[in-house]
Amino acid sequence: MDTVFVNATVLDVRQGLLVEDQEVAVRNGRIESGGRRDGQVIDLHGRVLMPGLIDSHVHVTQGSESFVELKSWPASYAALRSAQTLNDMLHRGFTTVRDLGGAEAGLARALREGLIEGPRLLYGGPILAPTGGHVLTRICDGPVELRRAIREQLAQGAQHIKLTLSGGVVSSMALDALAYSEEEIRAAVEEAGFGHGYVAGHAYSAASVNRAIRYGVRTIEHGNLIDAESVELFLEHGAFLVPTLATFDALRRSGAEHLTPEGKGKLDTILERGLEALELADRAGVAIGYGTDLHGALHAHQLDEFTLRAEVQKPADILRSATVVGAEIAGLVGEVGEIRDGACADLLVVDGNPLEDIAVLTEPERRLRLIMRAGRIVKNTLDKETA
């Protein structure tokens, strides 16, 4: 059913301002200006109408914090758990998510066909890592193996490719270790580009981040230990930073039971430096996406990223990360992440002004009143009238 929102206060995320007393029409799943007022009319009584949120770093297939447990799950059970994770994300206000390891064409097709309910899913297939590089990955050594894997994943519909370029919290590699040679990274970037995709790089240390950007990696995932040179490279190459503070904070608060003592030590280091790195990048004007990197029960902390970032960022900048910057990362500018003529009707109605209080977005049960995904309402606690 087509919908017209009236008496709306529209959030312009690009400008960081609210525009009162607006009328926004939705027809055939898209935002349409002008025309007749037909279909369902929803009076927002001045409430804020804003674009759906974008999480640029999720793991929808990782329904447990224990990777040993994940490997034991039958495929059918894992798929059903993934469907529940996607549904929960949608009901937190995320209408687009970018999966960075695990999701594949089957889930995306099920979403498109309406077999399951959730956000738009951008997927890359398995994470690619060198021998000894990470967990839950496809091991590829050398340019030939990398090119073969990337061709296979792109042929299956992957929009991006993720490489492990440094150690990590759950990796056997040291946090400051480097993974993949220049030749390997450049081959991966070239091959991904051939298929109209790009490379996302798991990297923490400044050294791993800096070489990744120089070699053509488009998005840096985590980047907790970047330095001033890193910031210059981000700006020079137009690369994106996707911090994932929520996962480290959630791990710490959960007791990090599944981590080794070495992993817990890495976690402490990353937590100490994460906000400093975010502030450094934000001050310099680096394009920063919103990402959470959560697993299992910790997915419930997906909105905590807003709270954590508010320690060093203004609400308007955090909102841009979770909307228009996410659209830029996904290559979907004009399609998602803002309210504009012709865009996909991924919309939220909230009680309160998120430009003044980012906590408006962290209490979806109480303050997220309506969720629309591609023109279809999936949640509505507002009074409404039908024309």
Short mmCIF file of C-alpha atoms in Angstrom, two decimals:
data_model
loop_
_atom_site.label_atom_id
_atom_site.label_comp_id
_atom_site.label_asym_id
_atom_site.label_seq_id
_atom_site.Cartn_x
_atom_site.Cartn_y
_atom_site.Cartn_z
CA MET A 1 0.00 0.00 0.00
CA ASP A 2 1.24 3.49 -0.88
CA THR A 3 1.74 5.81 2.09
CA VAL A 4 1.84 9.55 2.68
CA PHE A 5 3.43 10.94 5.84
CA VAL A 6 2.03 14.35 6.82
CA ASN A 7 3.05 16.86 9.50
CA ALA A 8 6.51 15.29 9.51
CA THR A 9 9.70 16.82 10.85
CA VAL A 10 12.21 15.48 8.34
CA LEU A 11 15.81 14.83 9.34
CA ASP A 12 18.20 16.08 6.66
CA VAL A 13 21.23 13.98 7.57
CA ARG A 14 23.57 15.65 5.07
CA GLN A 15 22.97 19.12 6.48
CA GLY A 16 22.43 17.98 10.05
CA LEU A 17 19.15 19.80 10.50
CA LEU A 18 15.43 19.23 10.94
CA VAL A 19 12.84 20.53 8.45
CA GLU A 20 9.38 20.92 9.98
CA ASP A 21 5.88 20.50 8.56
CA GLN A 22 6.80 18.26 5.62
CA GLU A 23 4.80 15.81 3.54
CA VAL A 24 6.61 12.71 2.26
CA ALA A 25 4.91 10.32 -0.16
CA VAL A 26 5.89 6.70 -0.71
CA ARG A 27 4.79 4.96 -3.89
CA ASN A 28 5.91 1.59 -5.18
CA GLY A 29 8.49 1.36 -2.45
CA ARG A 30 10.16 4.68 -3.25
CA ILE A 31 9.98 8.25 -2.03
CA GLU A 32 8.05 10.45 -4.44
CA SER A 33 7.56 14.19 -4.30
CA GLY A 34 4.34 15.85 -5.38
CA GLY A 35 1.35 14.09 -6.85
CA ARG A 36 -1.98 13.12 -5.33
CA ARG A 37 -2.41 12.28 -1.65
CA ASP A 38 -3.68 8.73 -1.99
CA GLY A 39 -3.20 5.49 -0.13
CA GLN A 40 -2.54 5.32 3.60
CA VAL A 41 -2.08 8.70 5.32
CA ILE A 42 -0.03 8.77 8.52
CA ASP A 43 -0.05 11.97 10.56
CA LEU A 44 3.25 12.20 12.45
CA HIS A 45 2.13 15.18 14.54
CA GLY A 46 5.61 16.71 14.26
CA ARG A 47 7.58 13.56 15.05
CA VAL A 48 10.93 13.05 13.35
CA LEU A 49 10.98 11.11 10.07
CA MET A 50 14.49 9.92 9.24
CA PRO A 51 16.21 7.48 6.89
CA GLY A 52 16.76 3.89 7.97
CA LEU A 53 20.12 3.11 9.56
CA ILE A 54 23.07 1.39 7.89
CA ASP A 55 25.46 -0.91 9.77
CA SER A 56 28.56 -1.26 7.62
CA HIS A 57 30.17 -4.12 9.56
CA VAL A 58 28.01 -7.03 10.70
CA HIS A 59 28.28 -10.82 10.89
CA VAL A 60 24.73 -12.06 10.48
CA THR A 61 25.72 -15.73 10.25
CA GLN A 62 27.77 -15.70 13.43
CA GLY A 63 25.05 -16.43 15.96
CA SER A 64 27.43 -17.48 18.72
CA GLU A 65 30.44 -15.87 20.36
CA SER A 66 32.09 -19.30 20.34
CA PHE A 67 33.60 -20.07 16.94
CA VAL A 68 33.97 -23.71 17.96
CA GLU A 69 30.22 -23.89 18.51
CA LEU A 70 29.50 -22.16 15.19
CA LYS A 71 31.46 -24.79 13.29
CA SER A 72 29.32 -27.54 14.87
CA TRP A 73 25.97 -26.12 13.70
CA PRO A 74 24.11 -27.84 10.83
CA ALA A 75 23.62 -25.51 7.87
CA SER A 76 19.83 -25.49 8.29
CA TYR A 77 20.06 -24.43 11.94
CA ALA A 78 22.68 -21.77 11.15
CA ALA A 79 20.40 -20.34 8.44
CA LEU A 80 17.45 -20.06 10.82
CA ARG A 81 19.60 -18.37 13.45
CA SER A 82 20.84 -15.93 10.79
CA ALA A 83 17.24 -15.14 9.84
CA GLN A 84 16.46 -14.27 13.45
CA THR A 85 19.56 -12.06 13.67
CA LEU A 86 18.50 -10.17 10.54
CA ASN A 87 14.97 -9.69 11.85
CA ASP A 88 16.30 -8.31 15.13
CA MET A 89 18.56 -5.86 13.27
CA LEU A 90 15.62 -4.54 11.26
CA HIS A 91 13.62 -3.96 14.43
CA ARG A 92 16.49 -1.89 15.83
CA GLY A 93 16.11 0.43 12.82
CA PHE A 94 18.80 -0.98 10.50
CA THR A 95 17.38 -1.22 7.00
CA THR A 96 20.71 -1.95 5.26
CA VAL A 97 23.63 -4.01 6.57
CA ARG A 98 27.00 -4.91 5.07
CA ASP A 99 28.18 -8.36 6.10
CA LEU A 100 31.94 -8.72 6.49
CA GLY A 101 32.31 -12.45 6.67
CA GLY A 102 29.90 -15.35 6.33
CA ALA A 103 26.73 -14.20 4.56
CA GLU A 104 26.16 -15.34 1.00
CA ALA A 105 23.68 -15.36 -1.85
CA GLY A 106 21.12 -17.65 -0.20
CA LEU A 107 20.30 -15.27 2.63
CA ALA A 108 20.17 -12.27 0.30
CA ARG A 109 17.80 -14.14 -2.01
CA ALA A 110 15.55 -15.19 0.88
CA LEU A 111 15.31 -11.54 1.93
CA ARG A 112 14.52 -10.38 -1.61
CA GLU A 113 11.80 -12.99 -2.00
CA GLY A 114 10.25 -12.21 1.37
CA LEU A 115 10.92 -15.67 2.81
CA ILE A 116 12.53 -13.98 5.81
CA GLU A 117 12.28 -10.41 7.11
CA GLY A 118 15.29 -8.20 7.59
CA PRO A 119 17.39 -5.37 6.20
CA ARG A 120 18.89 -5.16 2.73
CA LEU A 121 21.93 -7.43 2.88
CA LEU A 122 25.23 -6.64 1.18
CA TYR A 123 27.52 -9.65 1.41
CA GLY A 124 31.06 -10.67 0.51
CA GLY A 125 31.26 -14.35 1.31
CA PRO A 126 34.06 -15.81 3.46
CA ILE A 127 36.86 -13.65 4.81
CA LEU A 128 40.12 -14.30 2.96
CA ALA A 129 43.23 -14.77 5.11
CA PRO A 130 46.75 -16.12 4.73
CA THR A 131 47.83 -19.27 6.53
CA GLY A 132 47.70 -18.58 10.27
CA GLY A 133 45.88 -15.30 9.72
CA HIS A 134 42.49 -15.48 11.42
CA VAL A 135 39.51 -17.71 12.32
CA LEU A 136 36.44 -18.67 10.26
CA THR A 137 38.21 -17.73 7.03
CA ARG A 138 39.03 -19.11 3.61
CA ILE A 139 42.80 -19.57 3.55
CA CYS A 140 44.44 -18.16 0.42
CA ASP A 141 48.19 -17.81 -0.09
CA GLY A 142 49.65 -15.99 -3.07
CA PRO A 143 48.08 -13.90 -5.85
CA VAL A 144 46.83 -16.91 -7.82
CA GLU A 145 44.84 -18.39 -4.92
CA LEU A 146 43.49 -14.96 -4.04
CA ARG A 147 42.37 -14.22 -7.58
CA ARG A 148 40.65 -17.60 -7.86
CA ALA A 149 38.79 -17.12 -4.58
CA ILE A 150 37.75 -13.57 -5.44
CA ARG A 151 36.47 -14.61 -8.87
CA GLU A 152 34.40 -17.37 -7.29
CA GLN A 153 32.93 -15.08 -4.64
CA LEU A 154 32.11 -12.30 -7.09
CA ALA A 155 30.47 -14.83 -9.42
CA GLN A 156 28.20 -15.76 -6.51
CA GLY A 157 27.10 -12.13 -6.14
CA ALA A 158 29.56 -10.75 -3.58
CA GLN A 159 29.64 -6.94 -3.54
CA HIS A 160 32.96 -6.73 -1.69
CA ILE A 161 35.89 -8.87 -0.55
CA LYS A 162 37.35 -8.85 2.94
CA LEU A 163 41.06 -9.51 3.55
CA THR A 164 42.75 -10.10 6.90
CA LEU A 165 45.67 -7.65 6.85
CA SER A 166 46.80 -7.77 10.48
CA GLY A 167 46.38 -9.81 13.63
CA GLY A 168 43.20 -9.49 15.66
CA VAL A 169 41.63 -10.19 19.03
CA VAL A 170 40.68 -13.77 18.12
CA SER A 171 43.65 -14.31 15.79
CA SER A 172 46.76 -16.36 16.57
CA MET A 173 48.78 -13.56 14.97
CA ALA A 174 50.14 -10.69 17.05
CA LEU A 175 48.02 -7.55 16.90
CA ASP A 176 50.79 -5.61 15.12
CA ALA A 177 51.68 -8.45 12.71
CA LEU A 178 51.26 -7.83 8.99
CA ALA A 179 49.36 -10.18 6.70
CA TYR A 180 49.66 -10.48 2.91
CA SER A 181 52.40 -9.00 0.78
CA GLU A 182 52.10 -5.94 -1.41
CA GLU A 183 51.84 -8.19 -4.46
CA GLU A 184 48.97 -10.16 -2.90
CA ILE A 185 47.02 -7.10 -1.76
CA ARG A 186 47.37 -5.33 -5.10
CA ALA A 187 46.26 -8.50 -6.92
CA ALA A 188 43.19 -8.74 -4.70
CA VAL A 189 42.30 -5.08 -5.21
CA GLU A 190 42.68 -5.42 -8.98
CA GLU A 191 40.64 -8.61 -9.16
CA ALA A 192 37.84 -7.19 -7.00
CA GLY A 193 37.76 -4.12 -9.22
CA PHE A 194 37.42 -6.28 -12.33
CA GLY A 195 34.12 -7.52 -10.89
CA HIS A 196 32.97 -4.01 -9.86
CA GLY A 197 33.67 -4.81 -6.22
CA TYR A 198 36.26 -3.57 -3.76
CA VAL A 199 38.43 -4.77 -0.88
CA ALA A 200 37.66 -4.20 2.79
CA GLY A 201 40.65 -4.72 5.06
CA HIS A 202 40.70 -6.05 8.62
CA ALA A 203 43.54 -3.99 10.09
CA TYR A 204 44.40 -2.55 13.50
CA SER A 205 47.94 -1.16 13.53
CA ALA A 206 48.99 2.02 11.76
CA ALA A 207 51.50 0.04 9.69
CA SER A 208 48.86 -2.43 8.45
CA VAL A 209 46.34 0.34 7.78
CA ASN A 210 48.79 2.58 5.95
CA ARG A 211 50.08 -0.08 3.57
CA ALA A 212 46.52 -1.28 2.90
CA ILE A 213 45.37 2.18 1.84
CA ARG A 214 48.48 2.70 -0.30
CA TYR A 215 47.79 -0.58 -2.10
CA GLY A 216 44.18 0.31 -2.88
CA VAL A 217 42.07 -1.14 -0.04
CA ARG A 218 38.86 0.91 0.07
CA THR A 219 37.57 0.42 3.62
CA ILE A 220 39.52 -0.17 6.82
CA GLU A 221 37.69 -2.25 9.40
CA HIS A 222 38.61 -1.43 13.04
CA GLY A 223 41.72 0.78 12.65
CA ASN A 224 42.06 1.28 16.41
CA LEU A 225 45.79 2.02 16.30
CA ILE A 226 45.99 4.51 13.42
CA ASP A 227 48.29 7.53 13.50
CA ALA A 228 48.57 10.95 11.84
CA GLU A 229 50.02 9.43 8.67
CA SER A 230 47.02 7.10 8.47
CA VAL A 231 44.67 10.07 8.52
CA GLU A 232 46.56 11.75 5.67
CA LEU A 233 46.33 8.56 3.62
CA PHE A 234 42.60 8.18 4.23
CA LEU A 235 42.05 11.69 2.91
CA GLU A 236 44.46 11.35 -0.01
CA HIS A 237 42.99 8.07 -1.28
CA GLY A 238 39.34 8.64 -0.37
CA ALA A 239 39.30 5.55 1.82
CA PHE A 240 36.74 4.86 4.56
CA LEU A 241 37.28 4.00 8.21
CA VAL A 242 34.77 1.69 9.90
CA PRO A 243 35.49 1.60 13.65
CA THR A 244 33.72 -1.15 15.56
CA LEU A 245 33.80 0.03 19.16
CA ALA A 246 30.60 -1.79 20.14
CA THR A 247 32.09 -5.26 19.84
CA PHE A 248 35.09 -4.51 22.05
CA ASP A 249 32.95 -2.83 24.68
CA ALA A 250 30.42 -5.68 24.63
CA LEU A 251 33.19 -8.28 24.93
CA ARG A 252 34.66 -6.49 27.92
CA ARG A 253 31.30 -6.20 29.66
CA SER A 254 30.46 -9.85 28.99
CA GLY A 255 33.70 -10.98 30.59
CA ALA A 256 35.25 -12.11 27.28
CA GLU A 257 34.84 -15.73 28.39
CA HIS A 258 35.69 -17.15 24.98
CA LEU A 259 39.00 -15.25 24.70
CA THR A 260 42.41 -16.60 25.59
CA PRO A 261 44.56 -14.58 28.05
CA GLU A 262 46.44 -13.27 25.02
CA GLY A 263 43.17 -12.25 23.38
CA LYS A 264 42.08 -10.41 26.51
CA GLY A 265 45.36 -8.50 26.47
CA LYS A 266 44.74 -7.48 22.86
CA LEU A 267 41.22 -6.39 23.81
CA ASP A 268 42.55 -4.07 26.53
CA THR A 269 44.95 -2.44 24.07
CA ILE A 270 42.26 -1.93 21.44
CA LEU A 271 39.78 -0.49 23.92
CA GLU A 272 42.30 2.02 25.23
CA ARG A 273 43.13 3.33 21.77
CA GLY A 274 39.81 3.02 19.94
CA LEU A 275 38.24 6.31 20.98
CA GLU A 276 41.53 8.16 20.44
CA ALA A 277 41.71 6.82 16.88
CA LEU A 278 38.08 7.78 16.23
CA GLU A 279 38.63 11.30 17.52
CA LEU A 280 41.79 11.69 15.42
CA ALA A 281 39.98 10.62 12.24
CA ASP A 282 36.82 12.62 12.99
CA ARG A 283 38.77 15.83 13.62
CA ALA A 284 40.57 15.47 10.28
CA GLY A 285 37.39 14.86 8.29
CA VAL A 286 37.95 11.21 7.39
CA ALA A 287 34.85 9.48 6.00
CA ILE A 288 33.73 7.24 8.89
CA GLY A 289 31.13 4.50 8.58
CA TYR A 290 29.04 2.97 11.36
CA GLY A 291 29.98 -0.63 12.13
CA THR A 292 29.52 -2.98 15.07
CA ASP A 293 31.18 -6.38 14.33
CA LEU A 294 29.11 -8.21 16.96
CA HIS A 295 28.54 -11.95 17.38
CA GLY A 296 25.98 -14.18 19.07
CA ALA A 297 24.05 -12.70 21.99
CA LEU A 298 26.23 -9.59 21.75
CA HIS A 299 24.25 -8.53 18.66
CA ALA A 300 21.85 -7.00 21.20
CA HIS A 301 24.44 -4.24 21.69
CA GLN A 302 24.22 -3.05 18.06
CA LEU A 303 22.94 0.39 19.04
CA ASP A 304 25.61 0.90 21.72
CA GLU A 305 27.94 2.19 19.00
CA PHE A 306 25.92 5.43 19.07
CA THR A 307 26.54 5.84 22.80
CA LEU A 308 30.25 5.04 22.57
CA ARG A 309 30.91 7.42 19.69
CA ALA A 310 29.06 10.24 21.42
CA GLU A 311 32.04 10.51 23.77
CA VAL A 312 34.07 12.11 20.98
CA GLN A 313 31.67 12.86 18.10
CA LYS A 314 28.70 15.17 17.61
CA PRO A 315 25.33 13.48 17.05
CA ALA A 316 25.06 14.86 13.51
CA ASP A 317 28.37 13.27 12.54
CA ILE A 318 27.41 9.92 14.05
CA LEU A 319 24.11 10.04 12.17
CA ARG A 320 25.92 10.70 8.90
CA SER A 321 28.14 7.67 9.59
CA ALA A 322 25.05 5.49 9.96
CA THR A 323 23.28 6.87 6.88
CA VAL A 324 24.91 8.77 4.02
CA VAL A 325 28.47 7.53 4.65
CA GLY A 326 27.14 3.99 4.83
CA ALA A 327 25.45 4.58 1.46
CA GLU A 328 28.74 5.82 0.01
CA ILE A 329 30.55 2.73 1.26
CA ALA A 330 27.88 0.49 -0.25
CA GLY A 331 27.80 2.33 -3.57
CA LEU A 332 24.13 3.16 -3.00
CA VAL A 333 24.15 6.96 -2.84
CA GLY A 334 20.71 8.24 -3.75
CA GLU A 335 19.20 4.82 -3.05
CA VAL A 336 19.50 4.59 0.73
CA GLY A 337 20.66 6.66 3.69
CA GLU A 338 18.63 9.82 3.11
CA ILE A 339 15.14 11.10 2.39
CA ARG A 340 15.14 12.30 -1.20
CA ASP A 341 13.02 11.95 -4.29
CA GLY A 342 13.49 8.55 -5.92
CA ALA A 343 15.27 6.94 -2.97
CA CYS A 344 14.19 3.60 -1.58
CA ALA A 345 11.59 4.15 1.15
CA ASP A 346 13.63 2.88 4.11
CA LEU A 347 12.26 5.16 6.84
CA LEU A 348 12.04 5.47 10.61
CA VAL A 349 9.80 7.57 12.85
CA VAL A 350 11.25 8.42 16.25
CA ASP A 351 10.15 10.32 19.33
CA GLY A 352 12.71 13.02 20.04
CA ASN A 353 15.46 14.88 18.25
CA PRO A 354 18.52 12.67 17.57
CA LEU A 355 20.56 15.76 16.65
CA GLU A 356 20.32 16.87 20.27
CA ASP A 357 20.19 13.48 21.97
CA ILE A 358 21.62 10.45 20.18
CA ALA A 359 19.98 8.26 22.85
CA VAL A 360 16.76 8.69 20.86
CA LEU A 361 18.11 5.85 18.68
CA THR A 362 19.27 3.56 21.47
CA GLU A 363 15.82 2.80 22.92
CA PRO A 364 13.91 1.27 19.99
CA GLU A 365 11.23 -0.37 22.12
CA ARG A 366 10.14 2.99 23.51
CA ARG A 367 11.19 5.65 20.99
CA LEU A 368 11.28 3.96 17.60
CA ARG A 369 7.63 4.25 16.60
CA LEU A 370 7.62 3.17 12.96
CA ILE A 371 9.90 1.19 10.66
CA MET A 372 9.40 1.11 6.90
CA ARG A 373 11.57 -1.09 4.70
CA ALA A 374 11.30 -0.58 0.91
CA GLY A 375 7.85 0.98 1.34
CA ARG A 376 6.47 -1.76 3.59
CA ILE A 377 5.72 -0.99 7.21
CA VAL A 378 7.17 -3.64 9.53
CA LYS A 379 6.45 -1.83 12.80
CA ASN A 380 3.93 0.87 13.64
CA THR A 381 2.85 2.00 17.10
CA LEU A 382 1.36 5.27 15.86
CA ASP A 383 -2.30 6.15 15.47
CA LYS A 384 -3.04 6.30 11.75
CA GLU A 385 -5.87 7.07 9.37
CA THR A 386 -6.55 5.55 5.99
CA ALA A 387 -7.53 7.85 3.19
#
